[in-house]
Amino acid sequence: MGDSEYIIEMKHITKSFPGVVANNDVSISIKQGEIYALLGENGAGKSTIMSILFGMYEPDSGEIYIRGKKERISSPRYATKLGIGMVHQHFKLVSNYTVTENIILGMEPQNKLFGFIPRVDIKKANRDIAELSERYGLKVDPTSVISDLNVSTQQRVEILKMLYREADILIFDEPTAVLTPQEIESLLEIIRSLRDAGKTIIIITHKLEEIKAIADRCAILNRGKLIDVREVKDTSTAEMANLMVGRKVTFTVDKTEADPGNVVLRVEDLSVKDEMGHEAVKDVSFEIRSGEIFALAGVSGNGQNELVDAIAGLKKAEKGHIFLNDKDITESTVRERIESGLAYVPEDRQNVGLVMGYTLKDNLVLKDYYTDKYSSRTVIKDEAKAENGTRLIQEYDIRSGKGNDTIVSSMSGGNQQKAIIAREIEMNGRVVIFMQPTRGLDVGAISNIHKQIIDERDRGAAVLLISLELDEVMNCADTIGVIFDGRINRIAKASELTVEEVGRFMMGVEKGGES
Amino acid sequence: MKRFLVKLLGGKEYQMLRISIFSIVLGLLAGAVILLLIGENPLAAYMNLLQGSGLLPKRSYAGKQNMFTDFVQLLDAMTPMVFASLSVAVALKGGLFNIGVSGMMMASGFVASVLVGYSSLAAPIAKPLVLLIGIVTGAFVGSLIGWLKYKFNINEVVSAIMINYILMYVITFFINSYYVDAVSRQSKLIGESARLTLVDVRAMGLKFNIPLAFVLAIIAAFVIRFLMDRTTLGYEIKAVGLSRSAASYAGINIGRNILTTMMLSGALAGLAGVTYFCGYMGTIQPGVIPSMGFNAIAVALLGNSNPVGCIFASFLITIITRGSIYMSSQQGVEIELADVITAIILIFAACSEFFRMYVSRLEQEILANSQSVE
């Protein structure tokens, strides 16, 4: 390629958004044919710097050299021309188009029908895509429709899309966030083989093991600044984590032995249908005692959502019973369940957990605004509401622009989650459900939430933790249940299971009973 | 230009008010272009708007009239508009689009006319009864729309449009069959004891049409504001309007909430109906859906769905709709063209939300630029 040793040089890049400097004088240089990782907490500026490289933003100042030549990358189209491709965290695929149609979109090969009517040469395209997927070992059927494919196959389509555009600089934005452990393995394998084929790869992530597993070098960003660039093989994960958060992080959660009491939540032969009318939860039974964390491990989409919705009352149970403190709540309304002590931190914090257009203080009373505490004869007590807000903001360190009166949609995801957790913990529930409580959060926030989950247990609550992160399950759980295809395959004490075992049950490789 | 816009419309203080006024001014400018095209003097035409609404003196007045009687007349026309826009605003807060205000108005006006308007009840009983019937009838139609949505998930816009027509034709049939006035081809004028506007009241040597319910409309706006901002019902309505999934997660019964919201919205539309048909008009024109119910949507948007904003927006829009009659007579502009100008101003009024978004985007842009300069 160029004379320079580096294929990409970004020099002194600064980019600010209203109220925040996302990149502050960041300079990175990437060698031809290496796997370069960008590590940092949420909001550290990793995605911003890559969006600049991909032409989605223009930097306020700084210079970019590609193959030694100074470039002004004004659009993703121009970036593509320079051979830069990007797989976004949320895939950009047309779901009712086939794999081929998605890949060729925007640069369709044409032929002439009857010699003069131009049309898309889909046969040639299909052949090309098949050949391309063969060459890079990315197994995909070019004619299948995107909506029929699972997440990891869709990701392969995104990769093929870059390759079809002859990209040799490939950017991956948190590629493993949506994948299962086994899928992550195979993705890392693909990335390695792409490097061996001469591609330059940049991977944005906050998972240290993955960096350790594949990256050659690693740049660590913190609050918009470049902290350090390290050779991965000479740096331990603990060191990387410390650089990333700027403080010591303990990886294993401090947790005493569980001291379970009475059964608080009991689910019996529960079956629930999904939106499409298919049975998503099949004859599930389990129980959680007070002072116990029951973690439900499983790959996304195996009935977890339906199961939790049925327990919370947002979805009707087809069959079976749910008991809270021996009271049958199967037919109870959401409010009745809340009043009998069911707290629930939902997965979708923006659409479910919070009313995004409401202020922080309004959201903090979302479940008890109507009680005597916050209203008398239907008139809301503004002072009580504001006091509650002020107190929770302090106790739970919820950061926002205007405190109580901040509209929550303007808050960061981590702080939105803090607000939900504050509200639910304050309910002092008998059962507390945490659904994917740490998704998309940074290391510091995660360990904080894990501590809160354990505190809830120690207070005597029965905790149901649903997580796709195996580490989280292994770290927090007293008891683990593994759900696959709507059934709980295995329930056992956490100490009796290894990560690999749980992984196998999650993938449905092993189907055992209770032990 | 961008900086100027931001300076004019940015910031937080009274932003909605400034944007609303800006929308109106733009509408007036657009209207001025049309007036210029047809060879009229826009300034004189707009003077006429104010003159026709009793805000500027006319050159001459008919007997026992002056600027003040015109102004009271304006308030008479504005009263139902305040109720109608509140009706739209409440529904909007609850995430619903009440396009059925017109039908609800007609229904309540008709029921009140038939039950009380043509009776011989004494005024102290008849007038409150008319208001009550208005509330009940409107609330009934509103809850019907809400129930259809709750029970069968029928989009409220579709059902409201259908119900508008059904009500209009049914009422037209009854008016033409039983209550028609042979001369005016409208329903017979209702009795004075039931009428919510005191007609031809003589005072200070002048004749006034005094809108009794005007004060009620103002009070209603403040009651609605209290209800929406300070009560659990308002909290629930707004929560459902902002996010149904979050509201149902919080234990709010969405179906019942939709029903309540539409009932409340309907009650307000009913009040608009009786103050319009049993107050301002005194009669119902068969075969025509009152346009006020649709104009109220623009008014509510101009007032940013804020109850007090609705009062001011109603005032502004009523000046234009009332004044346009005088304008057309003075300038020799056809009444249809006067309507076109009114409509253009209304369209710009309805765009106020767009301006707000546009300005906040400009603000961010400028902020980002200024930071990069530093």
Tab-separated table of N, CA, C and O in Angstrom, chain A residues 241-311:
chain	number	residue	atom	x	y	z
A	241	ALA	N	-8.243	-3.138	32.387
A	241	ALA	CA	-9.444	-2.670	33.064
A	241	ALA	C	-9.134	-1.445	33.913
A	241	ALA	O	-9.899	-0.479	33.936
A	242	ASN	N	-7.995	-1.483	34.586
A	242	ASN	CA	-7.641	-0.341	35.425
A	242	ASN	C	-7.421	0.907	34.600
A	242	ASN	O	-7.856	1.992	34.985
A	243	LEU	N	-6.744	0.736	33.468
A	243	LEU	CA	-6.534	1.890	32.601
A	243	LEU	C	-7.868	2.440	32.108
A	243	LEU	O	-8.083	3.637	32.013
A	244	MET	N	-8.759	1.534	31.811
A	244	MET	CA	-10.032	1.895	31.212
A	244	MET	C	-10.909	2.685	32.176
A	244	MET	O	-11.494	3.697	31.814
A	245	VAL	N	-10.993	2.235	33.408
A	245	VAL	CA	-11.873	2.932	34.341
A	245	VAL	C	-11.103	3.919	35.206
A	245	VAL	O	-11.693	4.762	35.874
A	246	GLY	N	-9.791	3.802	35.198
A	246	GLY	CA	-9.000	4.718	36.006
A	246	GLY	C	-9.065	4.411	37.482
A	246	GLY	O	-8.799	5.241	38.317
A	247	ARG	N	-9.469	3.217	37.826
A	247	ARG	CA	-9.451	2.798	39.221
A	247	ARG	C	-9.422	1.280	39.266
A	247	ARG	O	-9.618	0.623	38.257
A	248	LYS	N	-9.200	0.736	40.442
A	248	LYS	CA	-9.149	-0.713	40.561
A	248	LYS	C	-10.542	-1.307	40.478
A	248	LYS	O	-11.492	-0.781	41.031
A	249	VAL	N	-10.636	-2.392	39.761
A	249	VAL	CA	-11.926	-3.055	39.658
A	249	VAL	C	-11.777	-4.476	40.148
A	249	VAL	O	-10.845	-5.173	39.779
A	250	THR	N	-12.687	-4.894	41.012
A	250	THR	CA	-12.659	-6.292	41.407
A	250	THR	C	-13.599	-7.042	40.487
A	250	THR	O	-14.690	-6.597	40.200
A	251	PHE	N	-13.143	-8.161	40.007
A	251	PHE	CA	-13.955	-8.879	39.038
A	251	PHE	C	-14.963	-9.799	39.672
A	251	PHE	O	-16.091	-9.874	39.247
A	252	THR	N	-14.549	-10.470	40.707
A	252	THR	CA	-15.531	-11.323	41.351
A	252	THR	C	-16.289	-10.496	42.370
A	252	THR	O	-15.741	-9.612	43.012
A	253	VAL	N	-17.570	-10.783	42.444
A	253	VAL	CA	-18.419	-10.010	43.331
A	253	VAL	C	-18.256	-10.534	44.749
A	253	VAL	O	-18.236	-11.740	44.971
A	254	ASP	N	-18.116	-9.617	45.703
A	254	ASP	CA	-18.045	-10.027	47.107
A	254	ASP	C	-19.422	-10.484	47.552
A	254	ASP	O	-20.372	-9.740	47.475
A	255	LYS	N	-19.484	-11.699	48.028
A	255	LYS	CA	-20.804	-12.227	48.295
A	255	LYS	C	-20.678	-13.308	49.350
A	255	LYS	O	-19.846	-14.201	49.248
A	256	THR	N	-21.501	-13.202	50.368
A	256	THR	CA	-21.473	-14.233	51.397
A	256	THR	C	-22.344	-15.401	50.945
A	256	THR	O	-23.074	-15.300	49.963
A	257	GLU	N	-22.263	-16.494	51.675
A	257	GLU	CA	-23.090	-17.651	51.362
A	257	GLU	C	-24.565	-17.282	51.521
A	257	GLU	O	-24.927	-16.518	52.411
A	258	ALA	N	-25.407	-17.807	50.647
A	258	ALA	CA	-26.834	-17.494	50.733
A	258	ALA	C	-27.444	-18.162	51.955
A	258	ALA	O	-26.991	-19.211	52.391
A	259	ASP	N	-28.448	-17.512	52.472
A	259	ASP	CA	-29.132	-18.071	53.634
A	259	ASP	C	-30.624	-18.077	53.327
A	259	ASP	O	-31.372	-17.250	53.826
A	260	PRO	N	-31.038	-18.992	52.466
A	260	PRO	CA	-32.412	-18.932	51.972
A	260	PRO	C	-33.444	-19.226	53.045
A	260	PRO	O	-33.219	-20.066	53.918
A	261	GLY	N	-34.559	-18.537	52.966
A	261	GLY	CA	-35.653	-18.741	53.912
A	261	GLY	C	-36.808	-19.451	53.246
A	261	GLY	O	-36.611	-20.436	52.536
A	262	ASN	N	-38.017	-18.912	53.425
A	262	ASN	CA	-39.208	-19.538	52.854
A	262	ASN	C	-39.280	-19.300	51.358
A	262	ASN	O	-38.696	-18.362	50.836
A	263	VAL	N	-40.064	-20.156	50.703
A	263	VAL	CA	-40.308	-19.938	49.279
A	263	VAL	C	-41.190	-18.706	49.125
A	263	VAL	O	-42.226	-18.587	49.774
A	264	VAL	N	-40.749	-17.757	48.305
A	264	VAL	CA	-41.529	-16.533	48.106
A	264	VAL	C	-42.232	-16.561	46.749
A	264	VAL	O	-43.408	-16.305	46.634
A	265	LEU	N	-41.468	-16.889	45.707
A	265	LEU	CA	-42.061	-16.945	44.379
A	265	LEU	C	-42.054	-18.394	43.903
A	265	LEU	O	-41.022	-19.061	43.934
A	266	ARG	N	-43.224	-18.866	43.498
A	266	ARG	CA	-43.276	-20.236	43.003
A	266	ARG	C	-44.007	-20.245	41.658
A	266	ARG	O	-45.101	-19.707	41.552
A	267	VAL	N	-43.363	-20.771	40.666
A	267	VAL	CA	-43.967	-20.862	39.338
A	267	VAL	C	-44.214	-22.332	39.054
A	267	VAL	O	-43.333	-23.166	39.242
A	268	GLU	N	-45.467	-22.642	38.652
A	268	GLU	CA	-45.841	-24.045	38.482
A	268	GLU	C	-46.361	-24.307	37.088
A	268	GLU	O	-47.368	-23.714	36.675
A	269	ASP	N	-45.711	-25.140	36.346
A	269	ASP	CA	-46.170	-25.593	35.019
A	269	ASP	C	-46.652	-24.452	34.145
A	269	ASP	O	-47.690	-24.518	33.494
A	270	LEU	N	-45.898	-23.373	34.137
A	270	LEU	CA	-46.339	-22.171	33.444
A	270	LEU	C	-46.076	-22.277	31.940
A	270	LEU	O	-44.981	-22.627	31.514
A	271	SER	N	-47.113	-21.965	31.155
A	271	SER	CA	-46.936	-21.873	29.708
A	271	SER	C	-47.425	-20.509	29.254
A	271	SER	O	-48.455	-20.022	29.714
A	272	VAL	N	-46.663	-19.893	28.371
A	272	VAL	CA	-47.019	-18.554	27.886
A	272	VAL	C	-46.821	-18.529	26.380
A	272	VAL	O	-45.857	-19.094	25.861
A	273	LYS	N	-47.747	-17.861	25.678
A	273	LYS	CA	-47.591	-17.734	24.222
A	273	LYS	C	-46.951	-16.393	23.884
A	273	LYS	O	-47.124	-15.412	24.605
A	274	ASP	N	-46.236	-16.349	22.762
A	274	ASP	CA	-45.661	-15.075	22.342
A	274	ASP	C	-46.647	-14.337	21.427
A	274	ASP	O	-47.761	-14.798	21.205
A	275	GLU	N	-46.220	-13.198	20.915
A	275	GLU	CA	-47.087	-12.361	20.080
A	275	GLU	C	-47.696	-13.153	18.921
A	275	GLU	O	-48.828	-12.939	18.524
A	276	MET	N	-46.885	-14.052	18.375
A	276	MET	CA	-47.315	-14.768	17.190
A	276	MET	C	-48.227	-15.939	17.532
A	276	MET	O	-48.714	-16.615	16.635
A	277	GLY	N	-48.438	-16.184	18.811
A	277	GLY	CA	-49.299	-17.284	19.219
A	277	GLY	C	-48.574	-18.605	19.390
A	277	GLY	O	-49.191	-19.631	19.636
A	278	HIS	N	-47.244	-18.566	19.239
A	278	HIS	CA	-46.492	-19.788	19.492
A	278	HIS	C	-46.228	-19.908	20.974
A	278	HIS	O	-46.056	-18.911	21.664
A	279	GLU	N	-46.160	-21.132	21.439
A	279	GLU	CA	-45.871	-21.329	22.846
A	279	GLU	C	-44.396	-21.019	23.090
A	279	GLU	O	-43.514	-21.709	22.590
A	280	ALA	N	-44.136	-19.963	23.837
A	280	ALA	CA	-42.752	-19.545	24.038
A	280	ALA	C	-42.202	-20.061	25.360
A	280	ALA	O	-41.006	-20.278	25.502
A	281	VAL	N	-43.093	-20.219	26.337
A	281	VAL	CA	-42.688	-20.795	27.617
A	281	VAL	C	-43.483	-22.078	27.783
A	281	VAL	O	-44.700	-22.086	27.633
A	282	LYS	N	-42.763	-23.171	28.051
A	282	LYS	CA	-43.423	-24.474	28.065
A	282	LYS	C	-43.260	-25.156	29.414
A	282	LYS	O	-42.168	-25.576	29.753
A	283	ASP	N	-44.357	-25.238	30.153
A	283	ASP	CA	-44.376	-25.999	31.410
A	283	ASP	C	-43.198	-25.692	32.316
A	283	ASP	O	-42.509	-26.589	32.778
A	284	VAL	N	-42.984	-24.436	32.555
A	284	VAL	CA	-41.832	-24.064	33.383
A	284	VAL	C	-42.222	-24.068	34.858
A	284	VAL	O	-43.276	-23.542	35.227
A	285	SER	N	-41.402	-24.688	35.674
A	285	SER	CA	-41.609	-24.663	37.123
A	285	SER	C	-40.303	-24.321	37.819
A	285	SER	O	-39.251	-24.831	37.441
A	286	PHE	N	-40.365	-23.440	38.779
A	286	PHE	CA	-39.212	-23.202	39.646
A	286	PHE	C	-39.688	-22.438	40.867
A	286	PHE	O	-40.835	-21.984	40.912
A	287	GLU	N	-38.834	-22.354	41.863
A	287	GLU	CA	-39.204	-21.558	43.031
A	287	GLU	C	-37.994	-20.795	43.533
A	287	GLU	O	-36.849	-21.207	43.331
A	288	ILE	N	-38.271	-19.653	44.127
A	288	ILE	CA	-37.190	-18.837	44.675
A	288	ILE	C	-37.515	-18.541	46.134
A	288	ILE	O	-38.642	-18.175	46.474
A	289	ARG	N	-36.508	-18.735	46.979
A	289	ARG	CA	-36.696	-18.484	48.409
A	289	ARG	C	-36.249	-17.083	48.757
A	289	ARG	O	-35.500	-16.457	48.005
A	290	SER	N	-36.688	-16.605	49.866
A	290	SER	CA	-36.212	-15.303	50.314
A	290	SER	C	-34.724	-15.427	50.625
A	290	SER	O	-34.271	-16.461	51.117
A	291	GLY	N	-33.963	-14.410	50.278
A	291	GLY	CA	-32.533	-14.466	50.496
A	291	GLY	C	-31.797	-15.324	49.497
A	291	GLY	O	-30.708	-15.797	49.757
A	292	GLU	N	-32.404	-15.522	48.331
A	292	GLU	CA	-31.769	-16.347	47.316
A	292	GLU	C	-31.783	-15.616	45.977
A	292	GLU	O	-32.756	-14.949	45.644
A	293	ILE	N	-30.669	-15.713	45.250
A	293	ILE	CA	-30.666	-15.173	43.887
A	293	ILE	C	-30.770	-16.335	42.924
A	293	ILE	O	-29.902	-17.209	42.877
A	294	PHE	N	-31.878	-16.342	42.193
A	294	PHE	CA	-32.080	-17.362	41.183
A	294	PHE	C	-31.766	-16.729	39.843
A	294	PHE	O	-32.430	-15.790	39.429
A	295	ALA	N	-30.715	-17.200	39.184
A	295	ALA	CA	-30.359	-16.595	37.901
A	295	ALA	C	-30.820	-17.504	36.780
A	295	ALA	O	-30.604	-18.705	36.808
A	296	LEU	N	-31.505	-16.892	35.820
A	296	LEU	CA	-31.970	-17.640	34.677
A	296	LEU	C	-31.028	-17.350	33.520
A	296	LEU	O	-30.991	-16.237	33.012
A	297	ALA	N	-30.239	-18.344	33.137
A	297	ALA	CA	-29.305	-18.153	32.032
A	297	ALA	C	-29.968	-18.629	30.752
A	297	ALA	O	-30.813	-19.513	30.784
A	298	GLY	N	-29.580	-18.042	29.665
A	298	GLY	CA	-30.144	-18.487	28.406
A	298	GLY	C	-29.795	-17.523	27.301
A	298	GLY	O	-29.490	-16.363	27.552
A	299	VAL	N	-29.829	-18.040	26.072
A	299	VAL	CA	-29.597	-17.191	24.922
A	299	VAL	C	-30.868	-16.388	24.693
A	299	VAL	O	-31.970	-16.876	24.946
A	300	SER	N	-30.689	-15.170	24.218
A	300	SER	CA	-31.824	-14.289	23.986
A	300	SER	C	-32.889	-14.954	23.103
A	300	SER	O	-32.564	-15.668	22.162
A	301	GLY	N	-34.154	-14.757	23.458
A	301	GLY	CA	-35.226	-15.274	22.621
A	301	GLY	C	-35.619	-16.702	22.911
A	301	GLY	O	-36.241	-17.361	22.090
A	302	ASN	N	-35.274	-17.217	24.072
A	302	ASN	CA	-35.677	-18.569	24.417
A	302	ASN	C	-36.831	-18.607	25.413
A	302	ASN	O	-37.015	-19.575	26.129
A	303	GLY	N	-37.584	-17.508	25.449
A	303	GLY	CA	-38.765	-17.477	26.297
A	303	GLY	C	-38.608	-16.643	27.548
A	303	GLY	O	-39.556	-16.506	28.322
A	304	GLN	N	-37.423	-16.050	27.730
A	304	GLN	CA	-37.220	-15.245	28.940
A	304	GLN	C	-38.203	-14.086	29.022
A	304	GLN	O	-38.794	-13.844	30.073
A	305	ASN	N	-38.356	-13.353	27.891
A	305	ASN	CA	-39.240	-12.184	27.912
A	305	ASN	C	-40.659	-12.576	28.295
A	305	ASN	O	-41.282	-11.931	29.130
A	306	GLU	N	-41.150	-13.639	27.675
A	306	GLU	CA	-42.521	-14.062	27.936
A	306	GLU	C	-42.687	-14.518	29.387
A	306	GLU	O	-43.696	-14.215	30.017
A	307	LEU	N	-41.681	-15.222	29.868
A	307	LEU	CA	-41.744	-15.718	31.243
A	307	LEU	C	-41.838	-14.551	32.224
A	307	LEU	O	-42.694	-14.512	33.105
A	308	VAL	N	-40.966	-13.561	32.038
A	308	VAL	CA	-40.956	-12.432	32.957
A	308	VAL	C	-42.236	-11.602	32.810
A	308	VAL	O	-42.827	-11.178	33.797
A	309	ASP	N	-42.673	-11.398	31.569
A	309	ASP	CA	-43.911	-10.649	31.369
A	309	ASP	C	-45.080	-11.330	32.071
A	309	ASP	O	-45.953	-10.668	32.625
A	310	ALA	N	-45.106	-12.650	32.030
A	310	ALA	CA	-46.195	-13.373	32.684
A	310	ALA	C	-46.109	-13.206	34.192
A	310	ALA	O	-47.124	-13.015	34.865
A	311	ILE	N	-44.908	-13.227	34.739
A	311	ILE	CA	-44.775	-13.055	36.187
A	311	ILE	C	-45.165	-11.634	36.579
A	311	ILE	O	-45.833	-11.404	37.572
